[in-house]
Amino acid sequence: MKADALSVRECTWMSEECHLVDELHGDSQRESLCLPNIFRSKKVRPLTRIQTGPTYQVYYTARELLLEVLDRGAVRELIRRAAGVKAGANRPSHIQSREQSADLSDGEYAEALTWFSIVLQSGLSVGENSSGFGSELTLKLDGWQGILKRNSFQTNLLSLTRLEDGDKLEALSAFCNHLTRRYQALYTPGQNLAVKKYRLSYQQGPCCLHLALLCDMSSGFICNMYLYCPEQLQKQSRKPVVEQVVGHLLRPFCSHKHLIQLDSSAWMEGRLTNIFSGFGVDIKFVPTIKTPVTDQTSPVVGMPHQQHTSEDSLSQLVAHLQGWTGPALFPPSDLKGSVEDVFLPGLWATLHIICINTFVLHTLQNQGSGRQVHMTDFTRTLASQLAVDSSITVPVLPQLNSTSYAEMSFSKQRKNTISCALVMENEKPGCRSAKRLQRWNRAGVCGLDNSGNSCYLNAVLQCLCSTVPLVEHLLNQDTRKELARSRCRVAEVFVRLLEEMWMGRSSSCAPVEARSVLCSILPQFNNYSQQDAQELLLSLLNALHDDLKKVAKRHMRSSKQQPRQDQNRNCATAAGESTIVSHLFEGQLSYMTLCMHCDHQAHSTQTFTVLSLPIPTHIKCSIQDCLSLFFEQTVLTGGEQMLCSVCGLRRETTVLTCLDKPPEILMLHLKRFGCKGKNQVKLRTNVIFSTKLDLTPFLSSSVQNTSFSSYHLYAVVNHTGHLNMGHYTALCQNALTRIWHCFDDSDVREVQDSLVQSPNAYMLLYSCKPFQKPNIHGL
């Protein structure tokens, strides 16, 4: 490996990036890589709650904060692609490599942190001052060569440099997307954002890689990033490059009422404004940049005027927005060969963005402490502690109490969280968000932040969070210990989310970790498109069931060694196949078929988790009408005739369906999406439902007059909009207060019982018994 200084310099948009491509030069099927129609599934109505200022999470040390983002999942995103390359594939086999690296070992993660530490050792400088970086790092490399040669993570990275440029950029994009989702849990930006474009360059000359950032202008925090080669994007889509890039950056922030500053070189005669109109953002074009800032204390163009004391502090904080320089590692051939690598420079830029954001967050939370650390010293100190034991703190950064609060103004000094609490009590302007977070104390009532078209996930999670028997079991101390021993990824992350929603003290939280884990095992949801809530619910329950079966089998093995040990009915049966998921949600349908020719009867059963109910073609109907239509006697004729075992021929057959084993939790799905001719449409029939449901007409004779005949509504998933553009919300009844709440992502409000009924109902969740106060330790 060799060292060289690499610079990120702010630049304007090139004219060729703002024009349509006349003819595609590559495979048109790869259009999907350019994220077409990324706003197709945006919310049909804007958010009613507007965030007035950025909010962020406070952690103890900079090292802990950095590792919250650069976690095992981020490293796994890179290693799993490298596994496919080393296996001899032309491009990484994601399925194969995901299986090979599903569990990242402590040694692999430690080697990755060691490599990151070496890259960051020489610090980071704002501006273009690259003197000394290359020579300094080259001298240090002599002592690191032995470590680097034995470092398996470096071996994985070098294998990725052998990919085609398109696959390198795809790997970098997946890595950056993971980081962005992690940051969304740590920092909520204010209203004023800016899209900035940068060019990467060595000391010898420019690199073909470009970088675009979405930045919070009030703090310098980098909310989203995108690495690209203009030529590569032009091969993949006829859309202008600037449209693709800006669309990628804004995708997680659509419908949030942000004011987006964009360099006037991307004006495109107003076409860009038209392209993004209606997406919940307001694009404002600012004059083209003239000269980059090379001094850390130089003010930033376009920032609001402030008092002199805060202006210097603010300019230092946001100075990196016009560029930075630092040392980078490259394979020996890259600096003098004809083929230029884009992967390692892109990874270098991404790592330093992580450092910059860590620097910004720690500077914000230290406002008023009188301690200032320059970015170069900060990066060096952070790197020196990155690969050591986590119990060692970063020397130059004071420890803080772990809490959350809103960043109001850089001119206001906060000595500690107590003084901020006093401001909240007095209801000073701008502290309403902080006040809400401080006073919120409603167990099981917690909004979920939207991380980019994730309303379908949030609605499903709210319903499961309100399913008291499931919550009680998963938050049980014994269950949590068993999950940890069995290494159940989905169940563990879901339990952590449930704990935050039931035991936390915030009005909302970000299910970033849950979404990341689900996307890793359910690739159909690994995008920012709107998905079907019912499909996600089934997939999530299946994943939980599979994880809990591991616990059941482990419990069964241990019970064989201790035969007298009591078995938990929620853990395992003798077969080890039953879990709390199957116990609660699984029911059984019974089918009786009658041959219309010989009267031969046959019986069969089918297990179900969700009943998908057809909707009658009326303007208004009831849930009983939908159930009657589902269970009505059906005659199979023509091509649907069944083979009669007595006649030996296909005959007309009558099918009678009934509910043979009602589940403890009954989930009903209204089939609102269907086809009308060649077009897919949404049925807008107003289905009337009540809080109590009588299933007696649909039960088999064996379960008549049981406690499973009457059900109680506790959650509803609503869908507004149409097939290609809609929004999910959830209505859930809190088991403690018996109050219904509407969960619109992070926005939560109480609703009256009479307002639960809605023509937008998409899923209904009933329980056979009303829920009581959850038996949760510490509640």
Short mmCIF file of C-alpha atoms in Angstrom, two decimals, residues 217-621:
data_model
loop_
_atom_site.label_atom_id
_atom_site.label_comp_id
_atom_site.label_asym_id
_atom_site.label_seq_id
_atom_site.Cartn_x
_atom_site.Cartn_y
_atom_site.Cartn_z
CA MET A 217 -26.51 24.63 7.01
CA SER A 218 -27.04 25.48 10.68
CA SER A 219 -24.48 22.98 11.98
CA GLY A 220 -22.45 21.55 9.11
CA PHE A 221 -23.80 18.05 9.77
CA ILE A 222 -23.79 15.83 6.65
CA CYS A 223 -27.24 14.24 6.43
CA ASN A 224 -26.73 12.17 3.27
CA MET A 225 -23.92 11.40 0.81
CA TYR A 226 -23.63 10.06 -2.73
CA LEU A 227 -20.47 8.94 -4.58
CA TYR A 228 -20.76 8.70 -8.35
CA CYS A 229 -19.01 8.91 -11.71
CA PRO A 230 -20.97 11.10 -14.16
CA GLU A 231 -20.09 8.83 -17.09
CA GLN A 232 -21.43 5.81 -15.21
CA LEU A 233 -24.77 7.47 -14.46
CA GLN A 234 -25.10 8.62 -18.07
CA LYS A 235 -24.69 5.02 -19.22
CA GLN A 236 -27.43 3.82 -16.90
CA SER A 237 -30.19 6.39 -17.46
CA ARG A 238 -31.29 9.14 -19.81
CA LYS A 239 -32.10 11.36 -16.84
CA PRO A 240 -29.71 14.26 -16.26
CA VAL A 241 -26.99 13.38 -13.79
CA VAL A 242 -27.94 16.23 -11.48
CA GLU A 243 -31.52 14.92 -11.28
CA GLN A 244 -30.31 11.44 -10.31
CA VAL A 245 -27.86 12.74 -7.72
CA VAL A 246 -30.16 15.28 -6.07
CA GLY A 247 -32.98 12.73 -6.06
CA HIS A 248 -30.81 10.21 -4.25
CA LEU A 249 -29.83 12.76 -1.60
CA LEU A 250 -33.36 14.03 -0.97
CA ARG A 251 -35.08 10.66 -0.99
CA PRO A 252 -35.08 10.08 2.81
CA PHE A 253 -36.19 13.68 3.43
CA CYS A 254 -39.14 14.12 1.07
CA SER A 255 -42.33 15.66 2.48
CA HIS A 256 -40.42 17.15 5.42
CA LYS A 257 -40.82 20.80 4.32
CA HIS A 258 -37.08 21.40 3.98
CA LEU A 259 -35.62 24.45 2.22
CA ILE A 260 -32.90 23.06 -0.07
CA GLN A 261 -30.10 25.34 -1.32
CA LEU A 262 -28.55 24.29 -4.62
CA ASP A 263 -25.80 25.87 -6.69
CA SER A 264 -27.20 27.88 -9.60
CA SER A 265 -25.06 25.88 -12.04
CA ALA A 266 -27.80 23.20 -11.71
CA TRP A 267 -30.57 25.64 -12.70
CA MET A 268 -31.38 23.81 -15.97
CA GLU A 269 -33.66 26.71 -16.96
CA GLY A 270 -36.01 25.86 -14.09
CA ARG A 271 -36.52 22.23 -15.09
CA LEU A 272 -35.01 20.89 -11.87
CA THR A 273 -37.54 22.84 -9.82
CA ASN A 274 -40.37 21.33 -11.86
CA ILE A 275 -38.95 17.82 -11.48
CA PHE A 276 -38.96 18.02 -7.70
CA SER A 277 -42.13 20.07 -7.30
CA GLY A 278 -44.71 18.44 -5.04
CA PHE A 279 -42.17 16.35 -3.17
CA GLY A 280 -42.37 18.36 0.04
CA VAL A 281 -39.14 20.33 -0.45
CA ASP A 282 -38.51 23.89 -1.58
CA ILE A 283 -35.43 24.25 -3.80
CA LYS A 284 -33.65 27.61 -3.76
CA PHE A 285 -30.79 28.32 -6.15
CA VAL A 286 -27.84 30.31 -4.76
CA PRO A 287 -25.02 32.06 -6.67
CA THR A 288 -22.25 29.87 -8.02
CA ILE A 289 -19.33 29.36 -5.64
CA LYS A 290 -16.22 31.41 -6.44
CA THR A 291 -13.30 30.49 -4.22
CA PRO A 292 -12.93 27.69 -1.69
CA VAL A 293 -12.23 28.45 1.95
CA THR A 294 -8.73 27.42 2.97
CA ASP A 295 -8.71 28.85 6.48
CA GLN A 296 -10.53 27.02 9.26
CA THR A 297 -11.68 30.28 10.78
CA SER A 298 -12.96 31.84 7.55
CA PRO A 299 -16.68 32.52 7.49
CA VAL A 300 -18.91 30.48 5.23
CA VAL A 301 -20.73 32.20 2.41
CA GLY A 302 -24.49 32.19 2.78
CA MET A 303 -24.59 31.71 6.56
CA PRO A 304 -26.81 34.09 8.54
CA HIS A 305 -25.18 37.03 10.33
CA GLN A 306 -24.48 36.41 14.02
CA GLN A 307 -22.61 38.07 16.79
CA HIS A 308 -18.85 38.03 16.46
CA THR A 309 -18.29 35.59 19.33
CA SER A 310 -20.55 32.94 17.85
CA GLU A 311 -19.55 33.67 14.24
CA ASP A 312 -15.99 32.39 14.71
CA SER A 313 -17.24 29.24 16.42
CA LEU A 314 -19.86 28.63 13.75
CA SER A 315 -17.45 29.23 10.85
CA GLN A 316 -15.03 26.70 12.32
CA LEU A 317 -17.84 24.20 12.70
CA VAL A 318 -19.07 24.44 9.10
CA ALA A 319 -15.75 25.23 7.37
CA HIS A 320 -15.45 21.69 6.01
CA LEU A 321 -18.51 22.27 3.79
CA GLN A 322 -16.21 23.87 1.21
CA GLY A 323 -13.68 21.05 1.22
CA TRP A 324 -11.07 19.12 3.19
CA THR A 325 -7.82 17.24 2.67
CA GLY A 326 -6.36 14.14 4.29
CA PRO A 327 -4.12 11.10 3.78
CA ALA A 328 -5.35 8.05 1.88
CA LEU A 329 -4.04 4.51 1.23
CA PHE A 330 -3.90 3.03 -2.26
CA PRO A 331 -2.62 -0.15 -3.92
CA PRO A 332 0.81 0.55 -5.52
CA SER A 333 -0.55 0.40 -9.08
CA ASP A 334 -3.24 3.03 -8.56
CA LEU A 335 -0.96 6.07 -8.43
CA LYS A 336 0.96 5.34 -11.61
CA GLY A 337 -1.13 2.81 -13.51
CA SER A 338 -3.46 3.57 -16.37
CA VAL A 339 -6.51 2.11 -14.60
CA GLU A 340 -7.69 4.34 -11.79
CA ASP A 341 -9.47 2.84 -8.80
CA VAL A 342 -12.56 4.60 -7.47
CA PHE A 343 -13.37 2.27 -4.58
CA LEU A 344 -10.62 3.17 -2.09
CA PRO A 345 -10.90 6.95 -2.70
CA GLY A 346 -14.66 6.64 -2.21
CA LEU A 347 -14.19 4.67 0.98
CA TRP A 348 -11.66 7.26 2.17
CA ALA A 349 -14.15 10.09 1.59
CA THR A 350 -16.89 8.16 3.42
CA LEU A 351 -14.69 7.47 6.45
CA HIS A 352 -13.81 11.13 6.77
CA ILE A 353 -17.47 12.10 6.52
CA ILE A 354 -18.05 9.87 9.55
CA CYS A 355 -15.24 11.72 11.35
CA ILE A 356 -16.63 15.10 10.33
CA ASN A 357 -20.10 14.24 11.64
CA THR A 358 -18.62 12.93 14.88
CA PHE A 359 -16.70 16.20 15.20
CA VAL A 360 -19.85 18.25 14.56
CA LEU A 361 -21.99 16.36 17.07
CA HIS A 362 -19.38 16.53 19.81
CA THR A 363 -18.82 20.23 19.16
CA LEU A 364 -22.56 20.86 19.41
CA GLN A 365 -22.94 19.01 22.67
CA ASN A 366 -19.93 20.86 24.11
CA GLN A 367 -21.34 24.32 23.33
CA GLY A 368 -20.62 26.60 26.26
CA SER A 369 -17.99 24.36 27.83
CA GLY A 370 -15.14 26.62 26.68
CA ARG A 371 -13.28 23.64 25.17
CA GLN A 372 -12.45 23.82 21.47
CA VAL A 373 -10.68 21.13 19.48
CA HIS A 374 -9.60 21.62 15.86
CA MET A 375 -10.66 18.97 13.41
CA THR A 376 -7.11 17.74 12.68
CA ASP A 377 -6.37 17.14 16.37
CA PHE A 378 -9.82 15.66 16.86
CA THR A 379 -9.34 13.13 14.03
CA ARG A 380 -5.88 12.10 15.23
CA THR A 381 -7.05 11.60 18.79
CA LEU A 382 -10.11 9.67 17.69
CA ALA A 383 -8.03 7.44 15.41
CA SER A 384 -5.55 6.69 18.19
CA GLN A 385 -8.37 5.30 20.33
CA LEU A 386 -10.37 3.60 17.60
CA ALA A 387 -8.69 0.21 17.70
CA VAL A 388 -8.23 -0.08 21.47
CA ASP A 389 -10.46 -1.38 24.22
CA SER A 390 -13.84 0.33 24.37
CA SER A 391 -13.43 1.15 28.06
CA ILE A 392 -10.76 3.77 27.22
CA THR A 393 -12.30 7.17 26.52
CA VAL A 394 -11.14 9.80 24.08
CA PRO A 395 -8.75 12.06 26.06
CA VAL A 396 -9.57 15.51 24.73
CA LEU A 397 -13.35 15.13 24.88
CA PRO A 398 -15.23 15.37 28.19
CA GLN A 399 -17.81 12.76 29.08
CA LEU A 400 -21.42 13.87 29.06
CA ASN A 401 -24.64 12.55 30.51
CA SER A 402 -26.54 10.41 28.02
CA THR A 403 -29.76 12.20 27.13
CA SER A 404 -31.55 13.89 24.22
CA TYR A 405 -32.38 17.50 23.71
CA ALA A 406 -32.92 20.04 20.95
CA GLU A 407 -30.18 22.28 19.63
CA MET A 408 -31.74 25.71 19.59
CA SER A 409 -29.11 28.32 18.74
CA PHE A 410 -25.34 28.53 18.62
CA SER A 411 -25.43 31.89 20.40
CA LYS A 412 -27.06 30.32 23.49
CA GLN A 413 -24.71 28.62 25.91
CA ARG A 414 -25.89 25.51 27.74
CA LYS A 415 -23.89 24.68 30.83
CA ASN A 416 -25.71 21.40 31.50
CA THR A 417 -28.98 19.57 30.92
CA ILE A 418 -30.50 21.09 34.07
CA SER A 419 -30.36 24.63 32.68
CA CYS A 420 -32.01 23.43 29.48
CA ALA A 421 -34.72 21.77 31.55
CA LEU A 422 -35.39 25.12 33.27
CA VAL A 423 -35.84 26.75 29.89
CA MET A 424 -38.31 24.02 28.96
CA GLU A 425 -40.33 24.59 32.11
CA ASN A 426 -40.65 28.28 31.23
CA GLU A 427 -41.77 27.33 27.67
CA LYS A 428 -39.25 29.62 26.02
CA PRO A 429 -39.61 29.89 22.22
CA GLY A 430 -38.04 27.07 20.30
CA CYS A 431 -37.92 24.55 23.18
CA ARG A 432 -41.22 22.83 22.49
CA SER A 433 -39.61 19.75 20.98
CA ALA A 434 -37.26 19.43 23.93
CA LYS A 435 -40.13 19.91 26.35
CA ARG A 436 -42.07 17.14 24.71
CA LEU A 437 -39.14 14.75 24.90
CA GLN A 438 -38.45 15.63 28.52
CA ARG A 439 -41.98 15.20 29.84
CA TRP A 440 -43.16 12.24 27.78
CA ASN A 441 -43.79 9.24 30.01
CA ARG A 442 -46.41 6.99 28.40
CA ALA A 443 -45.39 3.34 28.31
CA GLY A 444 -46.06 1.77 24.92
CA VAL A 445 -46.89 5.11 23.26
CA CYS A 446 -43.89 6.06 21.15
CA GLY A 447 -43.76 7.44 17.62
CA LEU A 448 -41.36 6.04 15.03
CA ASP A 449 -39.30 8.30 12.79
CA ASN A 450 -39.69 7.91 9.03
CA SER A 451 -36.35 6.91 7.51
CA GLY A 452 -37.47 7.26 3.89
CA ASN A 453 -40.82 5.75 2.81
CA SER A 454 -40.82 3.56 5.93
CA CYS A 455 -44.38 4.36 7.05
CA TYR A 456 -45.48 0.78 6.17
CA LEU A 457 -42.83 -0.58 8.57
CA ASN A 458 -43.69 1.92 11.31
CA ALA A 459 -47.40 1.06 11.15
CA VAL A 460 -46.69 -2.68 11.47
CA LEU A 461 -44.25 -2.16 14.36
CA GLN A 462 -46.82 -0.07 16.23
CA CYS A 463 -49.39 -2.88 15.96
CA LEU A 464 -46.94 -5.48 17.26
CA CYS A 465 -45.87 -3.11 20.04
CA SER A 466 -49.53 -3.00 21.12
CA THR A 467 -49.86 -6.81 21.13
CA VAL A 468 -49.45 -7.23 24.89
CA PRO A 469 -48.89 -11.04 25.12
CA LEU A 470 -46.10 -10.80 22.53
CA VAL A 471 -44.49 -7.85 24.31
CA GLU A 472 -44.70 -9.57 27.69
CA HIS A 473 -42.97 -12.67 26.40
CA LEU A 474 -40.20 -10.93 24.46
CA LEU A 475 -39.38 -8.50 27.28
CA ASN A 476 -39.25 -11.28 29.83
CA GLN A 477 -35.76 -11.47 31.34
CA ASP A 478 -35.46 -15.24 30.78
CA THR A 479 -36.50 -14.90 27.14
CA ARG A 480 -33.92 -12.16 26.54
CA LYS A 481 -31.16 -14.32 28.00
CA GLU A 482 -32.17 -17.22 25.77
CA LEU A 483 -32.24 -14.96 22.70
CA ALA A 484 -28.72 -13.73 23.44
CA ARG A 485 -27.43 -17.30 23.85
CA SER A 486 -29.07 -18.42 20.59
CA ARG A 487 -27.81 -15.37 18.61
CA CYS A 488 -31.21 -14.41 17.21
CA ARG A 489 -30.58 -11.21 15.21
CA VAL A 490 -34.16 -10.31 14.29
CA ALA A 491 -35.65 -11.11 17.68
CA GLU A 492 -32.89 -9.31 19.59
CA VAL A 493 -33.17 -6.08 17.61
CA PHE A 494 -36.97 -6.23 17.84
CA VAL A 495 -36.73 -6.69 21.62
CA ARG A 496 -34.44 -3.66 21.90
CA LEU A 497 -36.96 -1.60 19.95
CA LEU A 498 -39.86 -2.82 22.13
CA GLU A 499 -37.88 -1.93 25.24
CA GLU A 500 -37.32 1.60 23.94
CA MET A 501 -40.99 1.99 23.02
CA TRP A 502 -42.27 0.68 26.37
CA MET A 503 -39.54 1.72 28.79
CA GLY A 504 -38.07 4.79 27.10
CA ARG A 505 -38.84 8.39 27.95
CA SER A 506 -39.01 9.93 24.47
CA SER A 507 -42.05 10.69 22.38
CA SER A 508 -40.45 9.04 19.36
CA CYS A 509 -37.50 6.89 18.39
CA ALA A 510 -35.87 5.74 15.15
CA PRO A 511 -36.18 2.03 14.22
CA VAL A 512 -33.02 2.27 12.10
CA GLU A 513 -31.41 -0.88 13.50
CA ALA A 514 -34.62 -2.88 13.04
CA ARG A 515 -34.95 -1.74 9.44
CA SER A 516 -31.30 -2.51 8.72
CA VAL A 517 -31.55 -6.06 10.08
CA LEU A 518 -34.83 -6.73 8.29
CA CYS A 519 -33.41 -5.49 5.00
CA SER A 520 -30.39 -7.78 5.40
CA ILE A 521 -32.57 -10.90 5.65
CA LEU A 522 -35.52 -9.71 3.54
CA PRO A 523 -33.97 -8.24 0.37
CA GLN A 524 -37.39 -7.40 -1.12
CA PHE A 525 -37.65 -4.59 1.45
CA ASN A 526 -34.06 -3.36 1.02
CA ASN A 527 -35.01 -0.18 -0.82
CA TYR A 528 -36.81 3.10 -0.24
CA SER A 529 -39.91 2.21 -2.25
CA GLN A 530 -43.29 1.98 -0.60
CA GLN A 531 -44.13 -1.63 0.29
CA ASP A 532 -47.23 -3.53 1.35
CA ALA A 533 -47.73 -3.50 5.13
CA GLN A 534 -49.47 -6.88 5.16
CA GLU A 535 -46.58 -8.55 3.29
CA LEU A 536 -44.07 -7.03 5.69
CA LEU A 537 -46.07 -8.15 8.73
CA LEU A 538 -46.10 -11.77 7.50
CA SER A 539 -42.38 -11.67 6.69
CA LEU A 540 -41.53 -10.15 10.06
CA LEU A 541 -43.59 -12.71 11.98
CA ASN A 542 -41.96 -15.53 10.01
CA ALA A 543 -38.51 -14.17 10.84
CA LEU A 544 -39.41 -13.86 14.53
CA HIS A 545 -40.85 -17.38 14.50
CA ASP A 546 -37.64 -18.79 12.97
CA ASP A 547 -35.51 -17.02 15.57
CA LEU A 548 -37.66 -18.17 18.46
CA LYS A 549 -37.53 -21.75 17.20
CA LYS A 550 -33.80 -21.63 17.86
CA VAL A 551 -34.60 -20.75 21.46
CA ALA A 552 -37.19 -23.52 21.64
CA LYS A 553 -34.77 -26.15 20.35
CA ARG A 554 -32.05 -24.97 22.70
CA HIS A 555 -34.53 -25.08 25.57
CA MET A 556 -35.60 -28.58 24.55
CA ARG A 557 -32.00 -29.84 24.49
CA SER A 558 -31.38 -28.46 27.96
CA SER A 559 -34.66 -29.96 29.23
CA LYS A 560 -33.50 -33.41 28.15
CA GLN A 561 -30.58 -32.98 30.50
CA GLN A 562 -32.95 -31.79 33.24
CA PRO A 563 -36.18 -33.79 32.70
CA ARG A 564 -38.03 -32.27 35.67
CA GLN A 565 -37.45 -28.69 34.62
CA ASP A 566 -40.73 -26.90 33.83
CA GLN A 567 -41.42 -26.13 30.21
CA ASN A 568 -42.58 -22.64 29.29
CA ARG A 569 -45.56 -22.95 26.96
CA ASN A 570 -44.31 -19.94 25.04
CA CYS A 571 -40.84 -21.39 24.45
CA ALA A 572 -41.24 -24.87 23.09
CA THR A 573 -43.38 -27.94 22.65
CA ALA A 574 -42.00 -31.43 22.53
CA ALA A 575 -41.33 -30.96 18.84
CA GLY A 576 -39.60 -27.62 19.34
CA GLU A 577 -41.59 -26.03 16.51
CA SER A 578 -44.07 -23.91 18.49
CA THR A 579 -43.26 -20.36 19.54
CA ILE A 580 -45.10 -17.40 20.99
CA VAL A 581 -45.71 -16.28 17.39
CA SER A 582 -47.46 -19.50 16.36
CA HIS A 583 -49.27 -19.68 19.70
CA LEU A 584 -50.73 -16.20 19.30
CA PHE A 585 -51.22 -15.66 15.59
CA GLU A 586 -51.80 -19.07 13.99
CA GLY A 587 -55.29 -20.34 13.35
CA GLN A 588 -56.69 -23.20 11.32
CA LEU A 589 -59.26 -23.34 8.54
CA SER A 590 -61.25 -26.47 7.77
CA TYR A 591 -62.34 -27.31 4.22
CA MET A 592 -65.04 -29.83 3.31
CA THR A 593 -65.29 -30.72 -0.39
CA LEU A 594 -68.34 -32.46 -1.83
CA CYS A 595 -68.34 -34.13 -5.25
CA MET A 596 -71.53 -33.01 -7.05
CA HIS A 597 -71.60 -36.31 -8.97
CA CYS A 598 -71.13 -39.02 -6.31
CA ASP A 599 -71.56 -37.01 -3.08
CA HIS A 600 -68.13 -38.09 -1.83
CA GLN A 601 -66.90 -35.88 0.99
CA ALA A 602 -63.29 -35.04 1.82
CA HIS A 603 -61.87 -32.97 4.68
CA SER A 604 -58.65 -30.96 4.84
CA THR A 605 -57.19 -28.22 7.02
CA GLN A 606 -54.90 -25.25 6.46
CA THR A 607 -52.97 -23.11 8.93
CA PHE A 608 -53.19 -19.36 8.50
CA THR A 609 -51.75 -16.22 10.11
CA VAL A 610 -53.74 -13.52 8.27
CA LEU A 611 -57.19 -13.81 6.72
CA SER A 612 -57.29 -11.83 3.46
CA LEU A 613 -60.92 -10.85 3.01
CA PRO A 614 -62.55 -9.91 -0.29
CA ILE A 615 -64.59 -6.72 -0.26
CA PRO A 616 -68.13 -6.75 -1.71
CA THR A 617 -68.73 -4.38 -4.60
CA HIS A 618 -70.80 -1.93 -2.59
CA ILE A 619 -70.26 1.66 -1.63
CA LYS A 620 -70.63 0.62 1.98
CA CYS A 621 -70.45 -2.75 3.72
#
